[in-house]
Short mmCIF file of C-alpha atoms and ligand atoms in Angstrom, two decimals:
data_model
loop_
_atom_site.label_atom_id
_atom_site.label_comp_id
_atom_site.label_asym_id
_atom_site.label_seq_id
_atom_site.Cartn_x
_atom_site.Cartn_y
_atom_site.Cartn_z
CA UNK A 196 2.55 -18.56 0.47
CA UNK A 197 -0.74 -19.26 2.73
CA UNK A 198 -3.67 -19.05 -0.50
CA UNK A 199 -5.95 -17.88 2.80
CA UNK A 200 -3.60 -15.33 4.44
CA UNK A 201 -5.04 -11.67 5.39
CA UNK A 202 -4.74 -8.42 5.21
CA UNK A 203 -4.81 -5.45 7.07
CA UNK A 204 -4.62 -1.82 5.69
CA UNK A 205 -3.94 1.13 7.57
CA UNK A 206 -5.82 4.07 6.59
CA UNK A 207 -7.69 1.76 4.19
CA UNK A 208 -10.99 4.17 4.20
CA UNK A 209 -9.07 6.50 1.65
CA UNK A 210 -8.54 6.47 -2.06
CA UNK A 211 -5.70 3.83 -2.17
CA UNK A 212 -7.05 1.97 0.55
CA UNK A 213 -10.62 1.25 -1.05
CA UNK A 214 -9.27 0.62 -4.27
CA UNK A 215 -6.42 -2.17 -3.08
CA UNK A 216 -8.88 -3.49 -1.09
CA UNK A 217 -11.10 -3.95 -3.77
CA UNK A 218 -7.90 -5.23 -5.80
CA UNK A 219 -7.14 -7.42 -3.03
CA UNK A 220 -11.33 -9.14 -2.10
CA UNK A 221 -11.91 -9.76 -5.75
CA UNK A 222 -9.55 -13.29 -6.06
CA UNK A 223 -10.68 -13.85 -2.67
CA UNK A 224 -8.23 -12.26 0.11
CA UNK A 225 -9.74 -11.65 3.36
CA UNK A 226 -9.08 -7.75 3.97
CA UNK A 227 -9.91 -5.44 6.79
CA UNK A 228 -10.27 -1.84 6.55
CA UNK A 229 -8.79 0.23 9.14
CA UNK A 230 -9.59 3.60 10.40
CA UNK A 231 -8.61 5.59 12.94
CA UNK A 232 -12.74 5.40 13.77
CA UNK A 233 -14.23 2.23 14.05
CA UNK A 234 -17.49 3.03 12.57
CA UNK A 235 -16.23 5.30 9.67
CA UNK A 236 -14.41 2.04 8.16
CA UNK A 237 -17.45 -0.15 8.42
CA UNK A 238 -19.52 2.19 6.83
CA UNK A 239 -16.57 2.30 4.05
CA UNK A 240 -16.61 -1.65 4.07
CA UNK A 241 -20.52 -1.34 3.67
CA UNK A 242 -20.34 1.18 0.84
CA UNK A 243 -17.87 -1.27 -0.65
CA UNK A 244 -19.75 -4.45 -0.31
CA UNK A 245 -21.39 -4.57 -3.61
CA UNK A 246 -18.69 -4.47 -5.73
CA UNK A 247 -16.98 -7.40 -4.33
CA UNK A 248 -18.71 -10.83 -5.20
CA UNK A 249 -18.04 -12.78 -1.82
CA UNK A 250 -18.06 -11.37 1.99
CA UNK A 251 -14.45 -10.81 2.37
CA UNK A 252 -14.11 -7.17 3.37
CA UNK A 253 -14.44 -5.74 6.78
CA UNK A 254 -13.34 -2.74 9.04
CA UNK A 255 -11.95 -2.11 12.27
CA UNK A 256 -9.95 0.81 14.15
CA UNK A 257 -6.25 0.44 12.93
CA UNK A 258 -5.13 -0.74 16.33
CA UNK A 259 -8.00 -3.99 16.12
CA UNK A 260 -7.45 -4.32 11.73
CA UNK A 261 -3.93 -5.41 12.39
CA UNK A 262 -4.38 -8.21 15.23
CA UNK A 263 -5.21 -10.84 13.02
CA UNK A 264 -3.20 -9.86 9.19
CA UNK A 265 -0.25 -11.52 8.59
CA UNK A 266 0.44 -8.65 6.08
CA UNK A 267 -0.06 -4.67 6.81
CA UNK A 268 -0.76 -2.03 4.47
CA UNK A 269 0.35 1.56 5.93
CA UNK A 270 -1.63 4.08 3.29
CA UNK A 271 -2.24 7.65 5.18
CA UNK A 272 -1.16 10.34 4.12
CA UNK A 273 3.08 10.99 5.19
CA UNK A 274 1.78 13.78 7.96
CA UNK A 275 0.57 10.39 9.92
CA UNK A 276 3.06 8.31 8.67
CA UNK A 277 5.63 8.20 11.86
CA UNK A 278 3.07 8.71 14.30
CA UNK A 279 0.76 5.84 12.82
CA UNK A 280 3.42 3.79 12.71
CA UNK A 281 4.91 4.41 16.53
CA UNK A 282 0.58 3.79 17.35
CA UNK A 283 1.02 0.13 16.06
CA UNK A 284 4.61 -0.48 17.49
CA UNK A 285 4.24 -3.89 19.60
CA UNK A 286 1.61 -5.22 17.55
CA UNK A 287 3.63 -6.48 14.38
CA UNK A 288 6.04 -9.05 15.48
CA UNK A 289 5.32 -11.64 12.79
CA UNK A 290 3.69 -9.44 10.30
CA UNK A 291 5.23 -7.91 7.20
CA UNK A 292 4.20 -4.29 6.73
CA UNK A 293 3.86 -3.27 3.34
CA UNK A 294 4.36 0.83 3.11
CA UNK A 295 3.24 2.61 -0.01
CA UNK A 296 3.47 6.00 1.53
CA UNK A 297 4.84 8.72 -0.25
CA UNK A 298 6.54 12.02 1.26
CA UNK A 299 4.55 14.86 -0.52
CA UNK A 300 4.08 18.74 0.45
CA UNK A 301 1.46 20.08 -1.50
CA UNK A 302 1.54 17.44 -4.21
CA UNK A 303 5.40 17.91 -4.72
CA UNK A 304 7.97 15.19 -3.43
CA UNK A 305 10.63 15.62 -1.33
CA UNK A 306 13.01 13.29 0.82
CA UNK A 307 12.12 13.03 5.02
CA UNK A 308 15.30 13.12 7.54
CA UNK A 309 15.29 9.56 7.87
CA UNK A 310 15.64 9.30 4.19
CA UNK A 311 12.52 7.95 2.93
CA UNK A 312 9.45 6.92 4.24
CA UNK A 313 10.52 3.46 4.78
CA UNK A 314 13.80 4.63 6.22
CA UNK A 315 11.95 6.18 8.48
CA UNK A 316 8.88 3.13 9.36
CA UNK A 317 12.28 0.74 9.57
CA UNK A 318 13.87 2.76 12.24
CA UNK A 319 11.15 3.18 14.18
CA UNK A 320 10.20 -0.70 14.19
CA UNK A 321 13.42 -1.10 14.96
CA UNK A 322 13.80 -4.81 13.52
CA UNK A 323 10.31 -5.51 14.81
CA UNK A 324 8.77 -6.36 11.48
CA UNK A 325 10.43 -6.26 7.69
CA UNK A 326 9.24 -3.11 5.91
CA UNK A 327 8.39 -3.26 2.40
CA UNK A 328 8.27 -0.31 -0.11
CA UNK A 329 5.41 -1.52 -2.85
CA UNK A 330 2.31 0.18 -4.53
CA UNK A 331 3.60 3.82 -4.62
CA UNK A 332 3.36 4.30 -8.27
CA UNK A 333 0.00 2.77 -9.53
CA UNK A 334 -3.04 5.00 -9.08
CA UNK A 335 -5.92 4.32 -7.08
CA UNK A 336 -8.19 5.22 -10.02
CA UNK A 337 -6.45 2.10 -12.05
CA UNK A 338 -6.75 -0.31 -8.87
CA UNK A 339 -10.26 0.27 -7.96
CA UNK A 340 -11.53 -1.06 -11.45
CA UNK A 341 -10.46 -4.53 -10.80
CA UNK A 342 -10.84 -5.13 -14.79
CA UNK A 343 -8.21 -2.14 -15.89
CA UNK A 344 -4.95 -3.66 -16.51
CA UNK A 345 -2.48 -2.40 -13.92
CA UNK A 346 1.30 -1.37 -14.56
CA UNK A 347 3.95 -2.33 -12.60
CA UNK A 348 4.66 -2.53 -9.01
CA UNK A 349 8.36 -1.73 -7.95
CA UNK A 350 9.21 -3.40 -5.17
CA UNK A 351 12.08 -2.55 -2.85
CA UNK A 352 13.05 -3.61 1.05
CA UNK A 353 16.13 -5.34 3.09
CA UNK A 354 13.96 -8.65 4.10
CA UNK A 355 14.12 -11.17 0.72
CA UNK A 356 11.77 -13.69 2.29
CA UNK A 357 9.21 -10.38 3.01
CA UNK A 358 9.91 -9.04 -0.08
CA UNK A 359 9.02 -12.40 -1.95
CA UNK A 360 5.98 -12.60 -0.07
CA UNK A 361 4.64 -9.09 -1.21
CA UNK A 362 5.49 -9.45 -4.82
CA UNK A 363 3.25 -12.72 -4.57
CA UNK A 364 0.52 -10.56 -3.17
CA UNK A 365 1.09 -7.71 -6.35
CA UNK A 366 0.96 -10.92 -8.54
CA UNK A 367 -2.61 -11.98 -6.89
CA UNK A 368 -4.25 -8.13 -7.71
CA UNK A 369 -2.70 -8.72 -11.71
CA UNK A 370 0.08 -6.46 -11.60
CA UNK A 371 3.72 -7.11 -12.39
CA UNK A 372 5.95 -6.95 -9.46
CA UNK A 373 9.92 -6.30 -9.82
CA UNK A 374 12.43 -6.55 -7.09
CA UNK A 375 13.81 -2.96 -6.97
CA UNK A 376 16.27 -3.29 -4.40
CA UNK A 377 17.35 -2.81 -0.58
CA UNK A 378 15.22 -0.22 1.01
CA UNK A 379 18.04 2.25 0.64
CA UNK A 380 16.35 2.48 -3.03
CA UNK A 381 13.29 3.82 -1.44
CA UNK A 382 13.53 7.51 -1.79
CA UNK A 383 13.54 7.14 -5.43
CA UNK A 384 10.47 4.78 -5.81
CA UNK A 385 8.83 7.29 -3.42
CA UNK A 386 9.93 10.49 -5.25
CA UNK A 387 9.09 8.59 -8.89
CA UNK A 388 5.27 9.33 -7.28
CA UNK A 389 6.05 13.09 -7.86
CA UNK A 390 7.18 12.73 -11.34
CA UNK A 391 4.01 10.75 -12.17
CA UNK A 392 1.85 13.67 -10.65
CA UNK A 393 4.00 16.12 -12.59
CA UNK A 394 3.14 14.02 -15.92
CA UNK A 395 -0.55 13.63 -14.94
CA UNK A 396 -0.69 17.62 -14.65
CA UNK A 397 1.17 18.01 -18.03
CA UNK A 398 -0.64 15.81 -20.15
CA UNK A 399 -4.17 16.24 -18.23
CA UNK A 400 -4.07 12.56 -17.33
CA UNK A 401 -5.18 11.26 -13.68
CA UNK A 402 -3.19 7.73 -13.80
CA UNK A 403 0.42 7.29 -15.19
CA UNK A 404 1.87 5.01 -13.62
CA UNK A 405 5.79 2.84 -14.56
CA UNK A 406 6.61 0.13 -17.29
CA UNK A 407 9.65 -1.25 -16.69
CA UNK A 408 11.42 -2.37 -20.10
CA UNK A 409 14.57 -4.59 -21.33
CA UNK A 410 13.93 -7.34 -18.86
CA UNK A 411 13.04 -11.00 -19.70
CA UNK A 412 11.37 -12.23 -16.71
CA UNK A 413 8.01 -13.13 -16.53
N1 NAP B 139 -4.21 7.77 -4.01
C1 NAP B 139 -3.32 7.22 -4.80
O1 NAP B 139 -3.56 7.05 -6.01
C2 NAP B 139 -1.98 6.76 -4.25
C3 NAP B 139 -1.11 6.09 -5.10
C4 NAP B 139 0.11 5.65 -4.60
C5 NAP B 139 0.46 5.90 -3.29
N2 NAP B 139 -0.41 6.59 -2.50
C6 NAP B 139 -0.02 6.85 -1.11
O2 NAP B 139 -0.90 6.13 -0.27
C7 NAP B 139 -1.17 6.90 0.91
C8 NAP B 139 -2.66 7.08 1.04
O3 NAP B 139 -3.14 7.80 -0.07
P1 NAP B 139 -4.68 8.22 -0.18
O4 NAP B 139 -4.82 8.94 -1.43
O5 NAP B 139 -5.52 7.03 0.09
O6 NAP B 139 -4.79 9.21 1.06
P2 NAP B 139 -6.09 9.79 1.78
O7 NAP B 139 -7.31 9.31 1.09
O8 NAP B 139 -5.88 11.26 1.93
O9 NAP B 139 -5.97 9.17 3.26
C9 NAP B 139 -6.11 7.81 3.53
C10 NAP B 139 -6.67 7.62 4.93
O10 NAP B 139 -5.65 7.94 5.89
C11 NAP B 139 -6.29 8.33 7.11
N3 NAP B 139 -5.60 9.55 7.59
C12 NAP B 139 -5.67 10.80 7.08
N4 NAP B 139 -4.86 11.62 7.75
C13 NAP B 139 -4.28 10.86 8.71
C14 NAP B 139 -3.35 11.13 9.75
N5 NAP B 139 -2.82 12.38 9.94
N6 NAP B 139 -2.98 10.12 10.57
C15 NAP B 139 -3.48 8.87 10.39
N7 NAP B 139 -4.37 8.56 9.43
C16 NAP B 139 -4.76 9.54 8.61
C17 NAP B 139 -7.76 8.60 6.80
O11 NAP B 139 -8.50 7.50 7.34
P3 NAP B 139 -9.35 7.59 8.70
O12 NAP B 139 -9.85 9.01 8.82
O13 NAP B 139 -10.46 6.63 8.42
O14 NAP B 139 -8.43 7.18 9.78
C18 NAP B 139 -7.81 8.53 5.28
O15 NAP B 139 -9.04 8.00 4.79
C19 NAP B 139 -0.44 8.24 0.76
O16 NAP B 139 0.76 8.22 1.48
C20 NAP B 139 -0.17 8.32 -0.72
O17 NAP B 139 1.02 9.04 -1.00
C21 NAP B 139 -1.62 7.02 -2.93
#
């Protein structure tokens, strides 16, 4: 893959959005910071700007973020999710989204019509650009300290060359990506989000995340 490719991300002035772009500017990526206000992600970018050694970071209105990434984070909250997604429609040809949204109601899971939150950013693309599921169970509190080990990423989508292309990017923040299927699996990555904030609530912890055993891989 391109060493100097970039990165947009969607609602990227949030928790998971600050911390994977932090993930993402510290081995060198060029990210931008989207917001649905233009000025709101530059002041994240400038509150942001001394943790990251080099000049990489910077923010634009969702609509402007995405013109020049060859990659596209969607991380807003599932109540934007379709609509954010039908705003950007016509702008992705090209691009590989990368969706690590997760259908909650008041902190508790549960599967949209379409199926999953993919499903649902696949159908309304309609072939435009490959969807990837990635990133939905790591914390944001583990990927904004770009020192904490991370856990691992599963990965699942119907595009192999897309999917490939993301799991190199998971690689590049130090996590360990694993191929977790067509995006038909994606309901269950998604919903594993609301086991890991049922376990967090039990044992008083603010980051479990998955460890995928048994496999000889890496
Ligand atoms: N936080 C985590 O640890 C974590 C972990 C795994 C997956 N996720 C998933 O990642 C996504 C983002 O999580 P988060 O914790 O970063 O959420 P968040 O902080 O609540 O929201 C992220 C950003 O989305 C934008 N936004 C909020 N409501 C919106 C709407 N209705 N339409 C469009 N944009 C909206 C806001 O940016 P602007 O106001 O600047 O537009 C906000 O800063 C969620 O789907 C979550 O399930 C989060």
């Amino acid at each position: 893959m391109d060493k100097e490719f970039v990165i947009a991300i969607v609602g990227g002035t949030g928790s998971m959005g600050t911390a994977l772009a932090l993930r993402l500017a510290a081995p060198g990526v060029r990210v931008i910071i989207g917001s649905r206000e233009r000025e709101k992600a530059k002041s994240v970018v400038d509150s942001l700007k001394d943790k990251i050694s080099g000049g990489r970071l910077e923010g634009d209105t969702n609509q402007d973020a995405v013109k020049d990434a060859e990659f596209v984070v969607i991380a807003v909250p599932y109540e934007g999710h379709a609509k954010i997604i039908a705003d950007l429609k016509g702008q992705l040809a090209g691009k590989t989204l990368i969706d690590a949204v997760v259908p909650l109601q008041k902190g508790r899971p549960f599967v949209p019509p379409a199926g999953s939150a993919l499903l649902e950013a696949q159908t309304i693309l309609a072939g435009e650009a490959p969807v990837i599921g990635a990133m939905h169970n790591i914390s944001a509190l583990d990927l904004q300290d770009t020192k904490a080990p991370l856990g691992d990423v599963l990965v699942c989508g119907d595009g192999a060359e897309a999917k490939d292309k993301v799991m190199e990017i998971i690689r590049r923040i130090g996590a360990t990506p694993y191929d977790a299927g067509p995006a038909g699996n994606a309901y269950v990555v998604e919903g594993i989000t609301g086991v890991l904030i049922a376990l967090n609530r039990k044992y008083k912890s603010k980051h479990a995340s998955v460890k995928i055993t048994g496999i000889d891989q890496h």
